[in-house]
Tab-separated table of C-alpha atoms in Angstrom:
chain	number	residue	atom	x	y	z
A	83	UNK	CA	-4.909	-12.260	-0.429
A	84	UNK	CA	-2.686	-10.435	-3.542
A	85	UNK	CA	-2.115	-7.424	-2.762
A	86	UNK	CA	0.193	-4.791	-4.939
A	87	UNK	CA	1.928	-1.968	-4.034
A	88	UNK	CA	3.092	0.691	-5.796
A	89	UNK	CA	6.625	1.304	-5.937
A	90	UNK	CA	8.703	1.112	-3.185
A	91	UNK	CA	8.032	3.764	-0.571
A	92	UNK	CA	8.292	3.873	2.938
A	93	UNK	CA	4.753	3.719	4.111
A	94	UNK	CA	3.285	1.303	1.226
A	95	UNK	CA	6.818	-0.781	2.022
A	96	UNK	CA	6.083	-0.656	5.877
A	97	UNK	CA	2.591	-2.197	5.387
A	98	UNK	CA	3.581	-4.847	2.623
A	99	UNK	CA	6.260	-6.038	4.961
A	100	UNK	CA	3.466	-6.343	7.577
A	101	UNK	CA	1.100	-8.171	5.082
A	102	UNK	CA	3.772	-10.323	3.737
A	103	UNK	CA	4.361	-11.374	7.495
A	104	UNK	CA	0.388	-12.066	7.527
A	105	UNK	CA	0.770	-14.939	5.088
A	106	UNK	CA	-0.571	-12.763	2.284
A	107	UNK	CA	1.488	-12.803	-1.266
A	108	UNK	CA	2.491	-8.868	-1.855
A	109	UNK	CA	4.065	-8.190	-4.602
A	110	UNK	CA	5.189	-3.899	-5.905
A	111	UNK	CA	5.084	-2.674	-8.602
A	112	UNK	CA	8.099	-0.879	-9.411
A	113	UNK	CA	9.134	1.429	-12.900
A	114	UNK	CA	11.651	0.367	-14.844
A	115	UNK	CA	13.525	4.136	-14.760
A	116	UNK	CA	13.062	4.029	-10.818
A	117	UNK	CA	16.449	3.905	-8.885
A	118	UNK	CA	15.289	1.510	-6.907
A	119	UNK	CA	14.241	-1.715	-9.571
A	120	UNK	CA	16.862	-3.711	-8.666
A	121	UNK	CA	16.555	-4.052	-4.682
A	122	UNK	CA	15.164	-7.357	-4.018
A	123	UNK	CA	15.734	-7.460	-0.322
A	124	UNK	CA	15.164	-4.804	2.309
A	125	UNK	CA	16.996	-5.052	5.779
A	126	UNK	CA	13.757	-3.833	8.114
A	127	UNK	CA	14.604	-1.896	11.087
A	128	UNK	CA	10.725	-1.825	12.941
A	129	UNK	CA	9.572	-0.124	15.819
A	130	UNK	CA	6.336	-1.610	15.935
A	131	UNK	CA	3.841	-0.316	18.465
A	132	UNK	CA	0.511	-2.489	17.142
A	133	UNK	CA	0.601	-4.437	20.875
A	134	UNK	CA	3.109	-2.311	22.818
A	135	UNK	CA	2.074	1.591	23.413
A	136	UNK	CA	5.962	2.087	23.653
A	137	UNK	CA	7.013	0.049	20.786
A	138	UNK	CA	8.343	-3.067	20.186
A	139	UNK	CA	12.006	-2.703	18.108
A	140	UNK	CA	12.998	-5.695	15.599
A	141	UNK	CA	15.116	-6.141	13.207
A	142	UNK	CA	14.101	-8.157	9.366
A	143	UNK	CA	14.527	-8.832	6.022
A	144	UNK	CA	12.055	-8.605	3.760
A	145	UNK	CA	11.821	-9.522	-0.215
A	146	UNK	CA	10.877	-7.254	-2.560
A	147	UNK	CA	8.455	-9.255	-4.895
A	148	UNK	CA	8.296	-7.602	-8.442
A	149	UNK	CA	4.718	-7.679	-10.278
A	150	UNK	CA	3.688	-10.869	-11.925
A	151	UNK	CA	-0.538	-10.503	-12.248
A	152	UNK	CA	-2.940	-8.263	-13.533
A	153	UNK	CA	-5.473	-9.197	-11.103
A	154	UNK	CA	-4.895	-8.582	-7.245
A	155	UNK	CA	-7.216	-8.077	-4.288
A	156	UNK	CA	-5.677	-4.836	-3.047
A	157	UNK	CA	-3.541	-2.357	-4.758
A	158	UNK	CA	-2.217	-0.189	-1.939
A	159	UNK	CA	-1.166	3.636	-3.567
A	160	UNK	CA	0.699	5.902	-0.594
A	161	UNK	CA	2.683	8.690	-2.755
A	162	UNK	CA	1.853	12.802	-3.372
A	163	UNK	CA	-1.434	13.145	-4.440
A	164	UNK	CA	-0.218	15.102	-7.885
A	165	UNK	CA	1.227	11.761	-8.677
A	166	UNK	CA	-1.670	9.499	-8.907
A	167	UNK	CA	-3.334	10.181	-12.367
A	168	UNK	CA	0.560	8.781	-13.328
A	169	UNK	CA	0.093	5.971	-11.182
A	170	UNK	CA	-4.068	5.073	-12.706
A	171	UNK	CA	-2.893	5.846	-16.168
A	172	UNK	CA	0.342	3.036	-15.432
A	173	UNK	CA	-2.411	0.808	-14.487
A	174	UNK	CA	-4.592	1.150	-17.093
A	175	UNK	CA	-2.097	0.731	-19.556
A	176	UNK	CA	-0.761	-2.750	-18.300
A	177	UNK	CA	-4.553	-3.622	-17.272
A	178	UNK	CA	-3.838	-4.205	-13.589
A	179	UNK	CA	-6.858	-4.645	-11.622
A	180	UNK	CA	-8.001	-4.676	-7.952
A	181	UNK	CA	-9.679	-2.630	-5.702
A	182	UNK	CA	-7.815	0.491	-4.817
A	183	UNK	CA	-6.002	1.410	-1.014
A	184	UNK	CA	-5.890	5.493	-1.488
A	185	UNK	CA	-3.283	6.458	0.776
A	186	UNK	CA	-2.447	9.671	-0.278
A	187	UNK	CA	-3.802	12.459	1.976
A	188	UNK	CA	-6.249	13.616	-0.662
A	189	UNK	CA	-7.968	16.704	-0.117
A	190	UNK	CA	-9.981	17.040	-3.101
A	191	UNK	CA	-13.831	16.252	-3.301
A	192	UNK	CA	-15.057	12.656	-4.256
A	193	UNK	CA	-16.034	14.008	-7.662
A	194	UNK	CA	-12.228	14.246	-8.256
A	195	UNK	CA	-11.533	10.549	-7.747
A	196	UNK	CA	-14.188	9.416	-9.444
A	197	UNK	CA	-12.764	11.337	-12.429
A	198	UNK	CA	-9.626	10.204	-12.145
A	199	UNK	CA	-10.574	6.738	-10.965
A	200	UNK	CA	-13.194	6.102	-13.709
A	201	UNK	CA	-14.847	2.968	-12.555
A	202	UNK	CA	-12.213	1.636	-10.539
A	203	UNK	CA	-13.344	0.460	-7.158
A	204	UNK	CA	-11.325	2.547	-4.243
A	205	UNK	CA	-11.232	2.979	-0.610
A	206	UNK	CA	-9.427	6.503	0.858
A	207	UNK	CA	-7.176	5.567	3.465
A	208	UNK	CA	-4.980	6.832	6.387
A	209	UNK	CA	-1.845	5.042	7.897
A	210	UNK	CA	-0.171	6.269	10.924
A	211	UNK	CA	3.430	5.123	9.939
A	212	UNK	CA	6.017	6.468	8.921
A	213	UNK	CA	10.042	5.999	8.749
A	214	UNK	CA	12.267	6.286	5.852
A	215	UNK	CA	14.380	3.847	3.237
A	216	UNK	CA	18.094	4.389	3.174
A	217	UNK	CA	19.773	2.239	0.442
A	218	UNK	CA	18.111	-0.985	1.325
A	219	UNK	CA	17.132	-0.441	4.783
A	220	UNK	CA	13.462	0.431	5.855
A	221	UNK	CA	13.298	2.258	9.294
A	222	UNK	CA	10.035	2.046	10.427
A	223	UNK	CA	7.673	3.221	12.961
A	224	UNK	CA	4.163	1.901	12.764
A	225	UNK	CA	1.047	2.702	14.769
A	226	UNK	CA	-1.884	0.485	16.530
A	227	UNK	CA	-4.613	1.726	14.002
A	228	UNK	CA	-4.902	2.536	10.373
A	229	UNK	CA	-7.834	4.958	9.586
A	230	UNK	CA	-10.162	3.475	7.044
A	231	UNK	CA	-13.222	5.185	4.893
A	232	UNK	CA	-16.230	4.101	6.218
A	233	UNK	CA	-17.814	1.067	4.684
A	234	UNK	CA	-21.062	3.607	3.478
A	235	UNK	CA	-18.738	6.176	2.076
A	236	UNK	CA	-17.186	3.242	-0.274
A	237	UNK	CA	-18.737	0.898	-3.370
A	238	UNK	CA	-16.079	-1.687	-3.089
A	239	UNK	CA	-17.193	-5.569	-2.624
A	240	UNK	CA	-14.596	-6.423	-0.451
A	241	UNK	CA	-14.818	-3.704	2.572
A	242	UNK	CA	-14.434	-7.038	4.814
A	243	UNK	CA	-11.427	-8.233	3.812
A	244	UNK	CA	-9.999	-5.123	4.242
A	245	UNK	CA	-10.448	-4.969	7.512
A	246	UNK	CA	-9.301	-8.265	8.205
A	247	UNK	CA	-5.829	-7.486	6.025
A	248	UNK	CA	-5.364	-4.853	8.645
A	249	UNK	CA	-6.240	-6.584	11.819
């Protein structure tokens, strides 16, 4: 699958590792005034606890792919939730398409997103990650689970393969 990710962020970095390491081309999206445009390669520093309870620690590199498509399967969004009309309106403007990964902790009703997502297809969803990115390091902790809107509660075509990315 193509999957996108906006920016470079722990939590959207944590799972695009992960997906990357699934065989799946990920590539972020990343804004030209952001500090962090020019890291290509990420030292990964994982405690992974998707088959262990008590973790399993590793150590990885990772390489930052830089958006070359304006069609991808997934675009994964984990930032504040104030920042997403930003992130849409980005999108719109280059004409990037794929079905949206909310991962935001949004609070507001669904009449909000579909505002603000038009007629985007989009999924709300929650990891259980979390870590931090020091320079070009990502320290990582990652969960057995990421919480997923139900298949009824969504309109996107491709509710399947989003399970299978995260399995």
């Amino acid at each position: 699958m193509d999957i996108l990710t906006i920016g470079l962020g722990t939590i959207g970095t944590t799972y695009s590792y992960l997906f990357n390491k699934a065989g799946h081309n990920v590539e972020h999206y990343i804004r030209k005034s952001s500090k962090k445009i020019n890291i290509t390669e990420l030292n990964v520093d994982m405690l992974d606890g998707r088959n262990n309870k008590k973790g399993e620690h590793y150590t990885d590199t990772y390489k930052v792919n830089t958006h070359t498509k304006d069609n991808y399967d997934f675009i994964f969004i984990s930032m504040p939730a104030g920042n997403i009309e930003s992130v849409i309106e980005t999108l719109n403007s280059n004409n990037i398409k794929g079905t949206i990964i909310l991962c935001c902790g949004i609070w507001e009703d669904k009449n909000y997103l579909e505002k603000l997502l038009g007629n985007r297809p989009y999924v709300l969803g929650y990891p259980v990650a979390g870590g931090n990115l020091e320079g070009e390091t990502l320290n990582a902790c990652l969960f057995d689970h990421f919480m997923l809107e139900s298949k009824a509660k969504t309109t996107i075509d491709n509710y399947d393969d989003l399970v299978k990315l995260f399995s």
